mmCIF file of C-alpha atoms in Angstrom:
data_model
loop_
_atom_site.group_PDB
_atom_site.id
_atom_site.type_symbol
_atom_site.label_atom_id
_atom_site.label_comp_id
_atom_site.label_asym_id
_atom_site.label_seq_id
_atom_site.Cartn_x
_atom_site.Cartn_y
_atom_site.Cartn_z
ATOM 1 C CA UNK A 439 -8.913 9.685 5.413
ATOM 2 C CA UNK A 440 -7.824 7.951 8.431
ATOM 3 C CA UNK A 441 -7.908 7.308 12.275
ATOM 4 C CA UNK A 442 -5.412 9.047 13.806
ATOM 5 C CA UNK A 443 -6.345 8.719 17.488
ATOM 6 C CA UNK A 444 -9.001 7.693 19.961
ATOM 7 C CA UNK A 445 -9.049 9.893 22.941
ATOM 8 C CA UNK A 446 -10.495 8.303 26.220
ATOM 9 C CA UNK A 447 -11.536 10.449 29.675
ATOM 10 C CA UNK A 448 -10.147 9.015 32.629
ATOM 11 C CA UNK A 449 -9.696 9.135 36.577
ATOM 12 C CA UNK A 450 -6.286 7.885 36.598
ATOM 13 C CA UNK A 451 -4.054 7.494 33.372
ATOM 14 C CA UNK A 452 -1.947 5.141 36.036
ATOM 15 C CA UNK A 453 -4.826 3.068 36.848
ATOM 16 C CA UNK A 454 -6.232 2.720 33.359
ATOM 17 C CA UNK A 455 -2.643 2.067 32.549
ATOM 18 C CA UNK A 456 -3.034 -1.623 34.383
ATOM 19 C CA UNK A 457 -5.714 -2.152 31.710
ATOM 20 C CA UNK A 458 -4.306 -0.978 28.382
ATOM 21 C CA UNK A 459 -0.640 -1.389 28.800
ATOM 22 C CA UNK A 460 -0.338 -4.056 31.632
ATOM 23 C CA UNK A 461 -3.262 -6.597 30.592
ATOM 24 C CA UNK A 462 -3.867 -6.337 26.866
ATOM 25 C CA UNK A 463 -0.353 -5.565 26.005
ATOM 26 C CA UNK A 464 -0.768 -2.587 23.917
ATOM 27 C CA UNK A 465 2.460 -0.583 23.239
ATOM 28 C CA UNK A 466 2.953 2.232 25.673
ATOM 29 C CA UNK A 467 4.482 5.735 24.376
ATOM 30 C CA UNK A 468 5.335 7.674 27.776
ATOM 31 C CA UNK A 469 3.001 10.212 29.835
ATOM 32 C CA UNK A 470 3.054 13.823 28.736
ATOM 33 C CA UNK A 471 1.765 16.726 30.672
ATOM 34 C CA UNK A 472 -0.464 18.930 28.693
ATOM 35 C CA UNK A 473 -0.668 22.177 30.553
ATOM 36 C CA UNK A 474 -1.896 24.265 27.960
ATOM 37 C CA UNK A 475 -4.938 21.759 27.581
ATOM 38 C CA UNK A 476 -4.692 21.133 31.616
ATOM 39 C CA UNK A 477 -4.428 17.249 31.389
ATOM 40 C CA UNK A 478 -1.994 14.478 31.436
ATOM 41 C CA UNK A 479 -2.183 12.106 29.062
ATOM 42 C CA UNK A 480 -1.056 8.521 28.155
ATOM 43 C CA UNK A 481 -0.491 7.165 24.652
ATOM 44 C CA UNK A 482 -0.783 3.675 22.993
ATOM 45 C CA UNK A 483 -0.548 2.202 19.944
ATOM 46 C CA UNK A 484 -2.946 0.053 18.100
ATOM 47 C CA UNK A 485 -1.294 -0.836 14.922
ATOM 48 C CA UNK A 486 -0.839 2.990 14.008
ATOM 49 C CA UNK A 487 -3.889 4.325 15.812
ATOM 50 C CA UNK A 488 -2.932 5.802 18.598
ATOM 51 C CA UNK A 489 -4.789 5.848 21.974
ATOM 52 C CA UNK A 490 -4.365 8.585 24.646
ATOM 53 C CA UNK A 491 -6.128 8.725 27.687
ATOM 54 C CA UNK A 492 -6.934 12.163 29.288
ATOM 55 C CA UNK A 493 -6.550 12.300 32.840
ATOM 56 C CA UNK A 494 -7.517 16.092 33.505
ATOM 57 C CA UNK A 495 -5.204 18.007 35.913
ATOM 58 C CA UNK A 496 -7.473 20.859 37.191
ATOM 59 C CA UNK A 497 -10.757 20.945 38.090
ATOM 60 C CA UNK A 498 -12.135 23.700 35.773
ATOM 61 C CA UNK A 499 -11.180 22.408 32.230
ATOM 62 C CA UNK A 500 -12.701 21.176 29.414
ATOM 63 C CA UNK A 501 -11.917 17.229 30.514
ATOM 64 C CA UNK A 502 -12.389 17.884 33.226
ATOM 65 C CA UNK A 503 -16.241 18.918 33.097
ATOM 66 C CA UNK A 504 -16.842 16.177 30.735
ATOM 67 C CA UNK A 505 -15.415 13.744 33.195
ATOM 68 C CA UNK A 506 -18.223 15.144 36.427
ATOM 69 C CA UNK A 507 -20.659 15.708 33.727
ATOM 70 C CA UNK A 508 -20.387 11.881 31.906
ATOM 71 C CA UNK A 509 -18.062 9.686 33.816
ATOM 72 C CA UNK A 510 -15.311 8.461 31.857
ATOM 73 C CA UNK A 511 -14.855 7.050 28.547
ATOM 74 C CA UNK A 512 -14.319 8.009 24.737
ATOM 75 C CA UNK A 513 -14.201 11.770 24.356
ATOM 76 C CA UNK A 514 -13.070 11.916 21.124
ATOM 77 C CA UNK A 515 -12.058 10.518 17.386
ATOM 78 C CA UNK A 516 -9.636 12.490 15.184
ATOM 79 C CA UNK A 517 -9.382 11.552 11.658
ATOM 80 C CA UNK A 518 -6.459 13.195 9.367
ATOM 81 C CA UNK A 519 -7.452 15.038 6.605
ATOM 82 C CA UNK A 520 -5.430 16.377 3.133
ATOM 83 C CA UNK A 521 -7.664 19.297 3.257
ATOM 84 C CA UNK A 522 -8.816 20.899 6.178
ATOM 85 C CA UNK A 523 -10.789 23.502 4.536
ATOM 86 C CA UNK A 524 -12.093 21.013 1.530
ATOM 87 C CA UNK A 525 -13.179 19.428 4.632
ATOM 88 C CA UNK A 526 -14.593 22.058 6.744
ATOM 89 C CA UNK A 527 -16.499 23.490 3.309
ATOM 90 C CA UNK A 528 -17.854 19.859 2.894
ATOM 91 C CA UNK A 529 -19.360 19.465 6.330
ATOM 92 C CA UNK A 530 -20.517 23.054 6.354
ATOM 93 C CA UNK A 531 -22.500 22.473 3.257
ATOM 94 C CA UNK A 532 -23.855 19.712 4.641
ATOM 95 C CA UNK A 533 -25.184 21.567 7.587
ATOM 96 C CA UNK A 534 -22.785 19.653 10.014
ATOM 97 C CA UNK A 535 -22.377 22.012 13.147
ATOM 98 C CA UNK A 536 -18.062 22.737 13.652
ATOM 99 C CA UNK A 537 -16.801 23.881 17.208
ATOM 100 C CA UNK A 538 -14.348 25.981 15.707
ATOM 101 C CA UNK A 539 -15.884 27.589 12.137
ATOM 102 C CA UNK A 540 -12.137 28.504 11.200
ATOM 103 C CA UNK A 541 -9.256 26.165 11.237
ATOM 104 C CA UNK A 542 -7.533 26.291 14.959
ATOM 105 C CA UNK A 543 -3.148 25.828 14.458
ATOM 106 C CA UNK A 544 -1.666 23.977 17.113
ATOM 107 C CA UNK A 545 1.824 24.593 18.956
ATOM 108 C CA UNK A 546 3.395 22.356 15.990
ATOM 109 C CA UNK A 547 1.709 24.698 13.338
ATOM 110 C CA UNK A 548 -0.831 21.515 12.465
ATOM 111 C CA UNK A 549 -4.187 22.878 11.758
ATOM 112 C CA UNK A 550 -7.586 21.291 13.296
ATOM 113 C CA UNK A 551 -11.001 21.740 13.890
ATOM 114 C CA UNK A 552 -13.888 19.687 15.794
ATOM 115 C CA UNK A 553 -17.142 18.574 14.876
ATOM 116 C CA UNK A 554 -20.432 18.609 17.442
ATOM 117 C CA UNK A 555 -21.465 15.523 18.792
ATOM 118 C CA UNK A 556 -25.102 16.868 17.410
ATOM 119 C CA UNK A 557 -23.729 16.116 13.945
ATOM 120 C CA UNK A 558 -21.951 12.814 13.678
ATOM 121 C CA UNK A 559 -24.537 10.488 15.810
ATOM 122 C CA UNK A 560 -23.028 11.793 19.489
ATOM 123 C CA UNK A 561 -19.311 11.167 19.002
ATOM 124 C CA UNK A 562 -16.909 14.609 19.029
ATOM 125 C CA UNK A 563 -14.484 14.127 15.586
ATOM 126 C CA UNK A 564 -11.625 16.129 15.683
ATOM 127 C CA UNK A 565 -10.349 17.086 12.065
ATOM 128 C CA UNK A 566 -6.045 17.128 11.731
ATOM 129 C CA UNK A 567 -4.644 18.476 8.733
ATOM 130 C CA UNK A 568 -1.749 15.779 7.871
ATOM 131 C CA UNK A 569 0.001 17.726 6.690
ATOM 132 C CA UNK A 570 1.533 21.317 7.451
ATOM 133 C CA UNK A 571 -0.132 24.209 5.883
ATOM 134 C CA UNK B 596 -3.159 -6.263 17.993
ATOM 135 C CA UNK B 597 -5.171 -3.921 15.726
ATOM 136 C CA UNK B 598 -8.459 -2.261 16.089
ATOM 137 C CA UNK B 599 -10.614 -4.065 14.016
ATOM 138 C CA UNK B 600 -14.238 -1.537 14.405
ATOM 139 C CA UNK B 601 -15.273 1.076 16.274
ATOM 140 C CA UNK B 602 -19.232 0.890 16.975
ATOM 141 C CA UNK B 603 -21.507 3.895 17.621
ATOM 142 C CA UNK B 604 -24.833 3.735 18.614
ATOM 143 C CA UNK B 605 -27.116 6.443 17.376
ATOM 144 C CA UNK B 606 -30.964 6.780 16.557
ATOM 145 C CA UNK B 607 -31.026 7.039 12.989
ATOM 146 C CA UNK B 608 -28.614 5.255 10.334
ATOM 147 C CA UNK B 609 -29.812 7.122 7.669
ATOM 148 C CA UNK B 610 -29.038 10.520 9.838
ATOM 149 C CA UNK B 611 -25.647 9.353 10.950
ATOM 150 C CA UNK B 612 -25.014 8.498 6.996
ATOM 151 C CA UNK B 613 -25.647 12.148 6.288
ATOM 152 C CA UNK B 614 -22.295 13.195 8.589
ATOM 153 C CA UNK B 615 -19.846 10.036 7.651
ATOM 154 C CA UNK B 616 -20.571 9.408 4.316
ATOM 155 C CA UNK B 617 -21.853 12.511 2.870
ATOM 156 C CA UNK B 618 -20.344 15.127 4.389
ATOM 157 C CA UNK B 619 -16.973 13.333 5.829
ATOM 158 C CA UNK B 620 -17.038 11.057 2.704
ATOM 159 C CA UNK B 621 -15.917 8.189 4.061
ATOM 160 C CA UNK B 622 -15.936 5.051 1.845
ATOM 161 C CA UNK B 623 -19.702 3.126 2.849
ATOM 162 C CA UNK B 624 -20.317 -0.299 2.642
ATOM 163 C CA UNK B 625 -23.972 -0.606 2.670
ATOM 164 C CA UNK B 626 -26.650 -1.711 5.722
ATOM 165 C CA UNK B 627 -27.464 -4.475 7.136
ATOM 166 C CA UNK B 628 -30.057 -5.873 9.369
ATOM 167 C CA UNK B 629 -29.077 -8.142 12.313
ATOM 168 C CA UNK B 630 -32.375 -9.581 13.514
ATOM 169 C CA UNK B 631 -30.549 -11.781 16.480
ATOM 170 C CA UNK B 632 -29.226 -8.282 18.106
ATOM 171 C CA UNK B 633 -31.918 -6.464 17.069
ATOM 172 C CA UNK B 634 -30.105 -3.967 14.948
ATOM 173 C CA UNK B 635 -29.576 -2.501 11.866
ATOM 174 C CA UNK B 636 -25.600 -1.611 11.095
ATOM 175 C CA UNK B 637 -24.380 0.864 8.376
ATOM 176 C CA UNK B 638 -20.689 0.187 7.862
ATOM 177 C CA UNK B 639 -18.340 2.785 7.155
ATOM 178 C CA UNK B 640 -14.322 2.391 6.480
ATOM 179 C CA UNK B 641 -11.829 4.517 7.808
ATOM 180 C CA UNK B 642 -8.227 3.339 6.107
ATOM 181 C CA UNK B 643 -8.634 -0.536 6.844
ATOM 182 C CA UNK B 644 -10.983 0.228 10.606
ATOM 183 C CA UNK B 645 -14.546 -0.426 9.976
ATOM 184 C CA UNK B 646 -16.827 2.375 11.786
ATOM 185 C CA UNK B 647 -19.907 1.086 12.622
ATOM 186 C CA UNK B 648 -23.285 2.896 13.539
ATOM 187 C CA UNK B 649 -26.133 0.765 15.329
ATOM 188 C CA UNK B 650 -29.433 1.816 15.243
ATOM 189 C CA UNK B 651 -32.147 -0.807 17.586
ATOM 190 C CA UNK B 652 -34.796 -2.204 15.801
ATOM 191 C CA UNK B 653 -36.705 -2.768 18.796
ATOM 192 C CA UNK B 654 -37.221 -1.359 22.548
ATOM 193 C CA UNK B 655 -35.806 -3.654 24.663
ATOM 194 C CA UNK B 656 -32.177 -4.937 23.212
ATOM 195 C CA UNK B 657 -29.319 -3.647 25.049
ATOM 196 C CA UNK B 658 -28.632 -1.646 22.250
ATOM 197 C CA UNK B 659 -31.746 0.067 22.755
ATOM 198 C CA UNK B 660 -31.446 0.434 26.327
ATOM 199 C CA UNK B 661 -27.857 1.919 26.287
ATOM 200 C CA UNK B 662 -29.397 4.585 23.483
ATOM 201 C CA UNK B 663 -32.358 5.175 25.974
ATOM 202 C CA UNK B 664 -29.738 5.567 29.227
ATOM 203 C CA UNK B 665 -26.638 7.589 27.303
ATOM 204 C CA UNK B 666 -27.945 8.769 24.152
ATOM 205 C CA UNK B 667 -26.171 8.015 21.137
ATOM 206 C CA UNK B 668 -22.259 8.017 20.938
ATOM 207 C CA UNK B 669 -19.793 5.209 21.131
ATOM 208 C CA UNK B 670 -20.479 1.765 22.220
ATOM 209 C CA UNK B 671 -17.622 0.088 22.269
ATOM 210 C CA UNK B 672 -14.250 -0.500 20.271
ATOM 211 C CA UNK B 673 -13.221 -3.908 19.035
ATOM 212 C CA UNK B 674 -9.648 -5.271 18.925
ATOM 213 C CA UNK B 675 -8.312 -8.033 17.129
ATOM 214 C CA UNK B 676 -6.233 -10.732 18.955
ATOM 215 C CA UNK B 677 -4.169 -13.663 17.847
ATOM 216 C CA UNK B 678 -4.989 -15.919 20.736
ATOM 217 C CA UNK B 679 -8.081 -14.976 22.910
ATOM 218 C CA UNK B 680 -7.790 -17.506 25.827
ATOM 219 C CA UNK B 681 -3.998 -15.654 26.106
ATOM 220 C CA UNK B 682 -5.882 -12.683 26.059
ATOM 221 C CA UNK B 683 -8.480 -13.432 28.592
ATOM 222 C CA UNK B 684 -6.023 -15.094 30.875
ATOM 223 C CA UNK B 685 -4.024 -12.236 30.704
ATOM 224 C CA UNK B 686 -6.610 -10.083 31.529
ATOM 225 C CA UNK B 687 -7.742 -11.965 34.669
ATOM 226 C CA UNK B 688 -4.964 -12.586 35.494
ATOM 227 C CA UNK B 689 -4.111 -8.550 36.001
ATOM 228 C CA UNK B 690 -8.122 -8.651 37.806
ATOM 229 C CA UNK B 691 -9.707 -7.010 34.630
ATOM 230 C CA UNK B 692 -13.624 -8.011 34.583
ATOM 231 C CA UNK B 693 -14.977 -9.528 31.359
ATOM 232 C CA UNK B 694 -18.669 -9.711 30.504
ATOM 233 C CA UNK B 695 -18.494 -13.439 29.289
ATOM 234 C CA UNK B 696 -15.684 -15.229 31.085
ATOM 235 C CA UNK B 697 -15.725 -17.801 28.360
ATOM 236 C CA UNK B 698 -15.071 -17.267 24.491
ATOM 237 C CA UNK B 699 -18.860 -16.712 22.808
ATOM 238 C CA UNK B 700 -18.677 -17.482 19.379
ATOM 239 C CA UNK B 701 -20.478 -15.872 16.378
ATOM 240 C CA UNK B 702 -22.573 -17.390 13.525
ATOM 241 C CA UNK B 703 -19.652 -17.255 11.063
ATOM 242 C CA UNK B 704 -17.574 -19.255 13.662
ATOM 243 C CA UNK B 705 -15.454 -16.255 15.141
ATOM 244 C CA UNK B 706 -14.580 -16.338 18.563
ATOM 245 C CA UNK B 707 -15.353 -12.777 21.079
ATOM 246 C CA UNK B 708 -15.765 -11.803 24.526
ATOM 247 C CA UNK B 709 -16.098 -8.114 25.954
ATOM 248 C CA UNK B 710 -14.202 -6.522 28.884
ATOM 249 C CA UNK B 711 -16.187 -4.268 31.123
ATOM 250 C CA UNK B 712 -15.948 -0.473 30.960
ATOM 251 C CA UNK B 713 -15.362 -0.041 34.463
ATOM 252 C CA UNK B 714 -11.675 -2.412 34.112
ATOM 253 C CA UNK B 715 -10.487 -0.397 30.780
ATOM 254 C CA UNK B 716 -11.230 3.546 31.818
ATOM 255 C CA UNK B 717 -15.273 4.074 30.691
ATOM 256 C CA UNK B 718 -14.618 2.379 27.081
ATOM 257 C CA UNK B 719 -16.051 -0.842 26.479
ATOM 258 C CA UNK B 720 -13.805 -3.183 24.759
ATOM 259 C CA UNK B 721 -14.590 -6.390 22.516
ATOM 260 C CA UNK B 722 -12.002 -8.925 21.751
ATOM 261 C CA UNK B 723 -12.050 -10.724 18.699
ATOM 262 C CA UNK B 724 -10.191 -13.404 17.315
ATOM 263 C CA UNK B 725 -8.392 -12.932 14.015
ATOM 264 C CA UNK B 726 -8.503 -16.743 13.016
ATOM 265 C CA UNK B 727 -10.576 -19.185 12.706
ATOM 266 C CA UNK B 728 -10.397 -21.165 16.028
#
């Protein structure tokens, strides 16, 4: 199992840009526009772990709420899995509380899930299937 | 420059355990009380990044007071550098604002500072140096 990104809530991907890119150096991977997730985001590298910030793009969205609701900062950690459902059957019989109780499939046909901040110690884990299913 | 730990404060080690080592399975490397932080640390490892869950062992560290004023989630995330006075300079230079302007340094002789959430988007960021100084 390992890190596959760190997702960060921001204002302004530009602005927090200056910091990540401009003043620590960290390799910089383009802006994408999300629409279907209704944010823009910017990606880094950390030595394989990638970083993306979130700058959400309407007012109504799930970033966005999380941004007026906590300010910004980490909103979530996604660690790649073999297994998803090994995975998924794991947590659940551990009585770990999953946004999605059935694998969600992506654009790209990868398959993912989240776990509640209630479960993990207040951090939201996303769970990516490595590889396709 | 690599992450080298991601920290996460929450209110129970032995809860937190139950999510990243039972049910996620990642590989555990014991706990460990830190008297002069007041803390105790369980240390995970997530393909060669160490997560790390702080729980305060008394009311009024800052660990403490962030759980009391956030509730638990992530602390901060700590990257390795080469050369931290190239770092910090680099980062003043580009008006980032650190919490100790000058290089602290750690019982076992490593060298650290931390930037300020507000310069890096919410997320608070330690920088550690790789080598001995």
């Amino acid at each position: 199992m390992k890190i596959n990104h760190l997702a960060v809530v921001v204002h302004s991907v530009e602005d927090a840009l200056l910091f990540w890119r401009d003043a620590l150096g960290l390799p910089f991977n383009g802006i994408e526009e999300v629409p279907e997730e209704a944010v823009k985001v910017g990606f880094l590298d950390a030595n394989g772990v990638h970083i993306e910030l979130l700058e959400p793009t309407t007012d109504d969205s799930g970033v966005a709420k999380f941004l007026d609701k906590r300010g910004p900062g980490m909103h979530h950690l996604c660690l790649e899995v073999d297994d998803l459902e090994h995975a998924m059957a794991s947590l659940k019989a551990n009585g770990m509380q999953l946004i999605y109780e059935e694998p969600r499939v992506r654009d790209n046909g990868r398959r993912y899930t989240f776990v509640h901040p209630k479960s993990t110690g207040g951090v939201m884990i996303e769970l990516y299937e490595a590889d396709e299913a």
